PDB file of C-alpha atoms in Angstrom:
ATOM      1  CA  GLU A   1      93.341  73.693 124.302  1.00  0.00           C
ATOM      2  CA  ALA A   2      95.918  75.767 122.438  1.00  0.00           C
ATOM      3  CA  GLN A   3      99.012  75.991 124.558  1.00  0.00           C
ATOM      4  CA  VAL A   4     102.768  76.013 124.928  1.00  0.00           C
ATOM      5  CA  THR A   5     103.953  73.358 127.369  1.00  0.00           C
ATOM      6  CA  GLN A   6     107.304  73.512 129.120  1.00  0.00           C
ATOM      7  CA  ASN A   7     108.826  70.851 131.319  1.00  0.00           C
ATOM      8  CA  PRO A   8     109.913  70.756 134.013  1.00  0.00           C
ATOM      9  CA  ARG A   9     108.424  73.724 135.909  1.00  0.00           C
ATOM     10  CA  TYR A  10     111.214  73.650 138.486  1.00  0.00           C
ATOM     11  CA  LEU A  11     114.729  72.288 138.165  1.00  0.00           C
ATOM     12  CA  ILE A  12     117.641  72.336 140.576  1.00  0.00           C
ATOM     13  CA  THR A  13     120.953  71.063 139.276  1.00  0.00           C
ATOM     14  CA  VAL A  14     124.688  71.331 139.834  1.00  0.00           C
ATOM     15  CA  THR A  15     127.332  73.072 137.782  1.00  0.00           C
ATOM     16  CA  GLY A  16     128.354  71.111 134.709  1.00  0.00           C
ATOM     17  CA  LYS A  17     125.532  68.591 134.631  1.00  0.00           C
ATOM     18  CA  LYS A  18     123.893  68.671 131.199  1.00  0.00           C
ATOM     19  CA  LEU A  19     120.177  69.354 131.149  1.00  0.00           C
ATOM     20  CA  THR A  20     117.352  69.827 128.680  1.00  0.00           C
ATOM     21  CA  VAL A  21     114.191  71.866 129.084  1.00  0.00           C
ATOM     22  CA  THR A  22     111.474  70.730 126.727  1.00  0.00           C
ATOM     23  CA  CYS A  23     108.974  72.940 124.931  1.00  0.00           C
ATOM     24  CA  SER A  24     106.046  71.825 122.840  1.00  0.00           C
ATOM     25  CA  GLN A  25     103.238  73.747 121.122  1.00  0.00           C
ATOM     26  CA  ASN A  26     100.025  72.356 119.642  1.00  0.00           C
ATOM     27  CA  MET A  27      99.099  75.324 117.434  1.00  0.00           C
ATOM     28  CA  ASN A  28     101.137  74.401 114.332  1.00  0.00           C
ATOM     29  CA  HIS A  29     103.164  77.577 114.814  1.00  0.00           C
ATOM     30  CA  GLU A  30     106.174  78.210 112.613  1.00  0.00           C
ATOM     31  CA  TYR A  31     108.043  80.498 115.001  1.00  0.00           C
ATOM     32  CA  MET A  32     109.380  79.453 118.402  1.00  0.00           C
ATOM     33  CA  SER A  33     111.697  81.205 120.807  1.00  0.00           C
ATOM     34  CA  TRP A  34     113.350  80.923 124.210  1.00  0.00           C
ATOM     35  CA  TYR A  35     113.654  83.789 126.679  1.00  0.00           C
ATOM     36  CA  ARG A  36     115.169  84.171 130.102  1.00  0.00           C
ATOM     37  CA  GLN A  37     113.694  86.508 132.687  1.00  0.00           C
ATOM     38  CA  ASP A  38     115.906  88.074 135.332  1.00  0.00           C
ATOM     39  CA  PRO A  39     115.032  90.795 137.872  1.00  0.00           C
ATOM     40  CA  GLY A  40     115.593  94.245 136.451  1.00  0.00           C
ATOM     41  CA  LEU A  41     116.484  92.881 133.016  1.00  0.00           C
ATOM     42  CA  GLY A  42     113.102  91.885 131.663  1.00  0.00           C
ATOM     43  CA  LEU A  43     112.814  89.179 129.011  1.00  0.00           C
ATOM     44  CA  ARG A  44     115.877  88.532 126.920  1.00  0.00           C
ATOM     45  CA  GLN A  45     115.851  86.300 123.874  1.00  0.00           C
ATOM     46  CA  ILE A  46     118.214  83.313 123.887  1.00  0.00           C
ATOM     47  CA  TYR A  47     117.484  81.564 120.591  1.00  0.00           C
ATOM     48  CA  TYR A  48     114.698  81.511 118.080  1.00  0.00           C
ATOM     49  CA  SER A  49     113.522  79.347 115.207  1.00  0.00           C
ATOM     50  CA  MET A  50     111.643  80.545 112.148  1.00  0.00           C
ATOM     51  CA  ASN A  51     110.743  76.998 111.113  1.00  0.00           C
ATOM     52  CA  VAL A  52     111.908  73.375 111.206  1.00  0.00           C
ATOM     53  CA  GLU A  53     115.701  73.092 111.002  1.00  0.00           C
ATOM     54  CA  VAL A  54     116.069  76.901 111.057  1.00  0.00           C
ATOM     55  CA  THR A  55     117.463  78.356 114.289  1.00  0.00           C
ATOM     56  CA  ASP A  56     119.302  81.552 115.105  1.00  0.00           C
ATOM     57  CA  LYS A  57     120.897  83.307 118.053  1.00  0.00           C
ATOM     58  CA  GLY A  58     119.068  85.876 120.090  1.00  0.00           C
ATOM     59  CA  ASP A  59     120.631  88.408 122.446  1.00  0.00           C
ATOM     60  CA  VAL A  60     122.070  86.040 125.050  1.00  0.00           C
ATOM     61  CA  PRO A  61     122.882  82.693 123.360  1.00  0.00           C
ATOM     62  CA  GLU A  62     126.155  81.865 125.174  1.00  0.00           C
ATOM     63  CA  GLY A  63     125.985  78.569 127.047  1.00  0.00           C
ATOM     64  CA  TYR A  64     122.793  77.380 125.353  1.00  0.00           C
ATOM     65  CA  LYS A  65     121.886  75.170 122.414  1.00  0.00           C
ATOM     66  CA  VAL A  66     118.577  74.493 120.701  1.00  0.00           C
ATOM     67  CA  SER A  67     117.240  72.215 118.020  1.00  0.00           C
ATOM     68  CA  ARG A  68     114.117  72.212 115.852  1.00  0.00           C
ATOM     69  CA  LYS A  69     113.729  68.781 114.332  1.00  0.00           C
ATOM     70  CA  GLU A  70     109.925  68.890 114.439  1.00  0.00           C
ATOM     71  CA  LYS A  71     107.581  71.827 114.115  1.00  0.00           C
ATOM     72  CA  ARG A  72     105.977  71.364 117.537  1.00  0.00           C
ATOM     73  CA  ASN A  73     109.121  70.904 119.676  1.00  0.00           C
ATOM     74  CA  PHE A  74     111.923  73.311 120.536  1.00  0.00           C
ATOM     75  CA  PRO A  75     114.109  72.013 123.397  1.00  0.00           C
ATOM     76  CA  LEU A  76     116.636  74.195 125.192  1.00  0.00           C
ATOM     77  CA  ILE A  77     119.893  72.454 126.053  1.00  0.00           C
ATOM     78  CA  LEU A  78     122.454  73.542 128.627  1.00  0.00           C
ATOM     79  CA  GLU A  79     125.534  71.413 127.968  1.00  0.00           C
ATOM     80  CA  SER A  80     127.439  72.587 131.049  1.00  0.00           C
ATOM     81  CA  PRO A  81     125.225  74.758 133.253  1.00  0.00           C
ATOM     82  CA  SER A  82     126.780  77.446 135.393  1.00  0.00           C
ATOM     83  CA  PRO A  83     125.338  79.458 138.309  1.00  0.00           C
ATOM     84  CA  ASN A  84     124.857  82.538 136.089  1.00  0.00           C
ATOM     85  CA  GLN A  85     122.272  80.532 134.163  1.00  0.00           C
ATOM     86  CA  THR A  86     120.046  80.431 137.217  1.00  0.00           C
ATOM     87  CA  SER A  87     116.943  82.121 135.889  1.00  0.00           C
ATOM     88  CA  LEU A  88     113.295  81.830 134.876  1.00  0.00           C
ATOM     89  CA  TYR A  89     113.004  80.504 131.336  1.00  0.00           C
ATOM     90  CA  PHE A  90     110.088  80.915 128.944  1.00  0.00           C
ATOM     91  CA  CYS A  91     109.363  79.248 125.659  1.00  0.00           C
ATOM     92  CA  ALA A  92     107.086  81.093 123.239  1.00  0.00           C
ATOM     93  CA  SER A  93     105.578  80.483 119.835  1.00  0.00           C
ATOM     94  CA  SER A  94     103.692  82.415 117.181  1.00  0.00           C
ATOM     95  CA  LYS A  95     102.064  81.621 113.882  1.00  0.00           C
ATOM     96  CA  ASN A  96     104.910  83.350 112.079  1.00  0.00           C
ATOM     97  CA  ARG A  97     107.202  86.253 112.830  1.00  0.00           C
ATOM     98  CA  ASP A  98     105.302  88.942 110.989  1.00  0.00           C
ATOM     99  CA  SER A  99     104.411  92.000 112.976  1.00  0.00           C
ATOM    100  CA  GLY A 100     101.134  91.431 114.723  1.00  0.00           C
ATOM    101  CA  SER A 101     101.491  87.691 115.124  1.00  0.00           C
ATOM    102  CA  PRO A 102     101.127  87.413 118.901  1.00  0.00           C
ATOM    103  CA  LEU A 103     103.553  85.416 120.982  1.00  0.00           C
ATOM    104  CA  HIS A 104     102.088  82.635 123.142  1.00  0.00           C
ATOM    105  CA  PHE A 105     104.192  81.863 126.196  1.00  0.00           C
ATOM    106  CA  GLY A 106     104.531  78.748 128.285  1.00  0.00           C
ATOM    107  CA  ASN A 107     104.274  78.962 132.069  1.00  0.00           C
ATOM    108  CA  GLY A 108     108.000  78.997 132.632  1.00  0.00           C
ATOM    109  CA  THR A 109     110.788  76.825 134.025  1.00  0.00           C
ATOM    110  CA  ARG A 110     112.591  78.040 137.097  1.00  0.00           C
ATOM    111  CA  LEU A 111     116.171  76.770 136.945  1.00  0.00           C
ATOM    112  CA  THR A 112     118.637  76.885 139.832  1.00  0.00           C
ATOM    113  CA  VAL A 113     122.258  75.932 139.207  1.00  0.00           C
ATOM    114  CA  THR A 114     124.361  75.446 142.336  1.00  0.00           C
TER     115      THR A 114
ATOM    116  CA  GLY B   1     119.268  97.123 117.351  1.00  0.00           C
ATOM    117  CA  GLU B   2     116.156  98.109 119.252  1.00  0.00           C
ATOM    118  CA  ASN B   3     116.386  99.318 122.842  1.00  0.00           C
ATOM    119  CA  VAL B   4     113.185  99.588 124.875  1.00  0.00           C
ATOM    120  CA  GLU B   5     113.110 101.406 128.204  1.00  0.00           C
ATOM    121  CA  GLN B   6     110.163 101.065 130.580  1.00  0.00           C
ATOM    122  CA  HIS B   7     109.107 103.153 133.590  1.00  0.00           C
ATOM    123  CA  PRO B   8     108.278 102.909 136.398  1.00  0.00           C
ATOM    124  CA  SER B   9     109.625  99.590 137.623  1.00  0.00           C
ATOM    125  CA  THR B  10     106.967  99.443 140.349  1.00  0.00           C
ATOM    126  CA  LEU B  11     103.623 101.176 140.608  1.00  0.00           C
ATOM    127  CA  SER B  12     101.095 101.079 143.412  1.00  0.00           C
ATOM    128  CA  VAL B  13      97.593 102.496 142.919  1.00  0.00           C
ATOM    129  CA  GLN B  14      94.366 102.333 144.842  1.00  0.00           C
ATOM    130  CA  GLU B  15      91.483 100.347 143.441  1.00  0.00           C
ATOM    131  CA  GLY B  16      89.497 102.506 141.054  1.00  0.00           C
ATOM    132  CA  ASP B  17      92.380 104.826 140.201  1.00  0.00           C
ATOM    133  CA  SER B  18      94.157 104.899 136.847  1.00  0.00           C
ATOM    134  CA  ALA B  19      97.608 103.498 136.116  1.00  0.00           C
ATOM    135  CA  VAL B  20     100.009 104.595 133.395  1.00  0.00           C
ATOM    136  CA  ILE B  21     103.146 102.770 132.276  1.00  0.00           C
ATOM    137  CA  LYS B  22     105.504 104.397 129.792  1.00  0.00           C
ATOM    138  CA  CYS B  23     108.014 103.009 127.315  1.00  0.00           C
ATOM    139  CA  THR B  24     110.474 104.557 124.908  1.00  0.00           C
ATOM    140  CA  TYR B  25     112.119 102.890 121.949  1.00  0.00           C
ATOM    141  CA  SER B  26     115.190 103.643 119.879  1.00  0.00           C
ATOM    142  CA  ASP B  27     114.643 102.085 116.440  1.00  0.00           C
ATOM    143  CA  SER B  28     112.709 104.482 114.227  1.00  0.00           C
ATOM    144  CA  ALA B  29     111.887 101.542 111.926  1.00  0.00           C
ATOM    145  CA  SER B  30     109.905  99.776 114.665  1.00  0.00           C
ATOM    146  CA  ASN B  31     106.244  99.519 113.746  1.00  0.00           C
ATOM    147  CA  TYR B  32     104.622  97.108 116.197  1.00  0.00           C
ATOM    148  CA  PHE B  33     104.301  97.592 119.959  1.00  0.00           C
ATOM    149  CA  PRO B  34     102.593  94.925 122.069  1.00  0.00           C
ATOM    150  CA  TRP B  35     101.926  94.906 125.803  1.00  0.00           C
ATOM    151  CA  TYR B  36     102.059  91.718 127.857  1.00  0.00           C
ATOM    152  CA  LYS B  37     100.673  90.970 131.318  1.00  0.00           C
ATOM    153  CA  GLN B  38     102.376  88.389 133.508  1.00  0.00           C
ATOM    154  CA  GLU B  39     100.463  87.025 136.468  1.00  0.00           C
ATOM    155  CA  LEU B  40     102.219  85.227 139.284  1.00  0.00           C
ATOM    156  CA  GLY B  41     103.475  81.801 138.244  1.00  0.00           C
ATOM    157  CA  LYS B  42     102.443  82.222 134.624  1.00  0.00           C
ATOM    158  CA  GLY B  43     103.927  83.270 131.330  1.00  0.00           C
ATOM    159  CA  PRO B  44     103.301  86.692 129.801  1.00  0.00           C
ATOM    160  CA  GLN B  45     100.042  87.087 127.910  1.00  0.00           C
ATOM    161  CA  LEU B  46      99.301  89.639 125.192  1.00  0.00           C
ATOM    162  CA  ILE B  47      96.713  92.180 126.351  1.00  0.00           C
ATOM    163  CA  ILE B  48      96.840  94.858 123.678  1.00  0.00           C
ATOM    164  CA  ASP B  49      99.039  95.985 120.824  1.00  0.00           C
ATOM    165  CA  ILE B  50      99.387  98.963 118.511  1.00  0.00           C
ATOM    166  CA  ARG B  51     100.895  99.518 115.117  1.00  0.00           C
ATOM    167  CA  SER B  52     102.713 102.633 114.033  1.00  0.00           C
ATOM    168  CA  ASN B  53      99.960 103.756 111.690  1.00  0.00           C
ATOM    169  CA  VAL B  54      97.590 104.536 114.587  1.00  0.00           C
ATOM    170  CA  GLY B  55      98.003 106.819 117.571  1.00  0.00           C
ATOM    171  CA  GLU B  56      95.669 105.174 120.076  1.00  0.00           C
ATOM    172  CA  LYS B  57      93.856 101.903 120.627  1.00  0.00           C
ATOM    173  CA  LYS B  58      91.337 100.983 123.313  1.00  0.00           C
ATOM    174  CA  ASP B  59      89.955  97.736 124.664  1.00  0.00           C
ATOM    175  CA  GLN B  60      87.508  98.243 127.527  1.00  0.00           C
ATOM    176  CA  ARG B  61      89.552  99.547 130.482  1.00  0.00           C
ATOM    177  CA  ILE B  62      92.927  99.437 128.793  1.00  0.00           C
ATOM    178  CA  ALA B  63      94.326 101.732 126.131  1.00  0.00           C
ATOM    179  CA  VAL B  64      97.653 102.243 124.455  1.00  0.00           C
ATOM    180  CA  THR B  65      98.922 105.487 122.941  1.00  0.00           C
ATOM    181  CA  LEU B  66     101.830 105.924 120.549  1.00  0.00           C
ATOM    182  CA  ASN B  67     103.865 109.011 119.761  1.00  0.00           C
ATOM    183  CA  LYS B  68     106.086 108.139 116.802  1.00  0.00           C
ATOM    184  CA  THR B  69     107.841 111.484 116.757  1.00  0.00           C
ATOM    185  CA  ALA B  70     108.953 111.181 120.354  1.00  0.00           C
ATOM    186  CA  LYS B  71     109.358 107.388 120.064  1.00  0.00           C
ATOM    187  CA  HIS B  72     107.324 106.572 123.120  1.00  0.00           C
ATOM    188  CA  PHE B  73     104.196 104.601 123.865  1.00  0.00           C
ATOM    189  CA  SER B  74     102.126 104.167 126.998  1.00  0.00           C
ATOM    190  CA  LEU B  75      99.683 101.740 128.585  1.00  0.00           C
ATOM    191  CA  HIS B  76      96.707 103.237 130.384  1.00  0.00           C
ATOM    192  CA  ILE B  77      94.514 101.196 132.729  1.00  0.00           C
ATOM    193  CA  THR B  78      91.413 102.923 134.059  1.00  0.00           C
ATOM    194  CA  GLU B  79      89.249 101.916 137.027  1.00  0.00           C
ATOM    195  CA  THR B  80      91.895  99.521 138.254  1.00  0.00           C
ATOM    196  CA  GLN B  81      90.845  96.315 140.012  1.00  0.00           C
ATOM    197  CA  PRO B  82      92.795  93.903 142.219  1.00  0.00           C
ATOM    198  CA  GLU B  83      93.026  91.433 139.317  1.00  0.00           C
ATOM    199  CA  ASP B  84      95.035  94.020 137.394  1.00  0.00           C
ATOM    200  CA  SER B  85      97.914  93.404 139.826  1.00  0.00           C
ATOM    201  CA  ALA B  86     100.670  91.807 137.745  1.00  0.00           C
ATOM    202  CA  VAL B  87     103.917  92.543 135.933  1.00  0.00           C
ATOM    203  CA  TYR B  88     103.466  94.374 132.636  1.00  0.00           C
ATOM    204  CA  PHE B  89     105.975  94.304 129.770  1.00  0.00           C
ATOM    205  CA  CYS B  90     106.088  96.563 126.758  1.00  0.00           C
ATOM    206  CA  ALA B  91     107.901  95.509 123.602  1.00  0.00           C
ATOM    207  CA  GLY B  92     108.908  96.802 120.207  1.00  0.00           C
ATOM    208  CA  ASN B  93     109.874  94.962 117.070  1.00  0.00           C
ATOM    209  CA  THR B  94     112.997  95.510 115.020  1.00  0.00           C
ATOM    210  CA  GLY B  95     112.853  96.760 111.471  1.00  0.00           C
ATOM    211  CA  THR B  96     113.012  93.165 110.215  1.00  0.00           C
ATOM    212  CA  ALA B  97     109.957  92.284 112.334  1.00  0.00           C
ATOM    213  CA  SER B  98     111.576  88.990 113.260  1.00  0.00           C
ATOM    214  CA  LYS B  99     112.346  89.937 116.847  1.00  0.00           C
ATOM    215  CA  LEU B 100     110.635  91.606 119.776  1.00  0.00           C
ATOM    216  CA  THR B 101     112.704  93.540 122.295  1.00  0.00           C
ATOM    217  CA  PHE B 102     111.053  93.740 125.713  1.00  0.00           C
ATOM    218  CA  GLY B 103     111.171  96.424 128.343  1.00  0.00           C
ATOM    219  CA  THR B 104     112.313  95.575 131.860  1.00  0.00           C
ATOM    220  CA  GLY B 105     108.780  95.264 133.249  1.00  0.00           C
ATOM    221  CA  THR B 106     106.529  97.170 135.665  1.00  0.00           C
ATOM    222  CA  ARG B 107     105.111  95.531 138.751  1.00  0.00           C
ATOM    223  CA  LEU B 108     101.648  96.989 139.273  1.00  0.00           C
ATOM    224  CA  GLN B 109      99.952  96.563 142.618  1.00  0.00           C
ATOM    225  CA  VAL B 110      96.334  97.570 143.052  1.00  0.00           C
ATOM    226  CA  THR B 111      95.479  98.063 146.701  1.00  0.00           C
ATOM    227  CA  LEU B 112      92.015  97.999 148.251  1.00  0.00           C
TER     228      LEU B 112
END
């Protein structure tokens, strides 16, 4: 089944403790992206990757890192999480980033930083 | 860059009635406008999209209209059903097509 898989689904951590949220897609998609969803703010892009070893900042990249060593994986790294990073995170992928290439989203990771 | 505004933030309709969600965009170079539906506990899923070279597109009970001059587009759901209850997001691409900017979402509730 074609899908984007994120892990974990739920994560509670403390300020400053490094964490990684994994994302994997099995559709051989070139483009992958991370979003955060906050009430009243919709979906905001954190980072995106056009292909292996090619990553770029989105609208809200501060406090996050990503890597794209393999086509299928695009982990999101929080080196020193802070409470303002408490949010619902989504990974997404698409065949490429041409207009009309639909985004496929994972089911989300709900992160709480205390 | 692109700015997409979406209204209303919440919408409650009775089963069988129609629902309309409206979005405006700022970048006149935008040419692709998808709509996503997010059910509880899941990620958003594409339900319909429209390109700037057409004014309307339909798929069964859902339709999207685009007014390029006014820079707004709308989602229309007819004969609403309880399973239509979800959060809906509109989006627009930037001129480079490498990025989608999302609206803030509309929570639609269909009541019996």
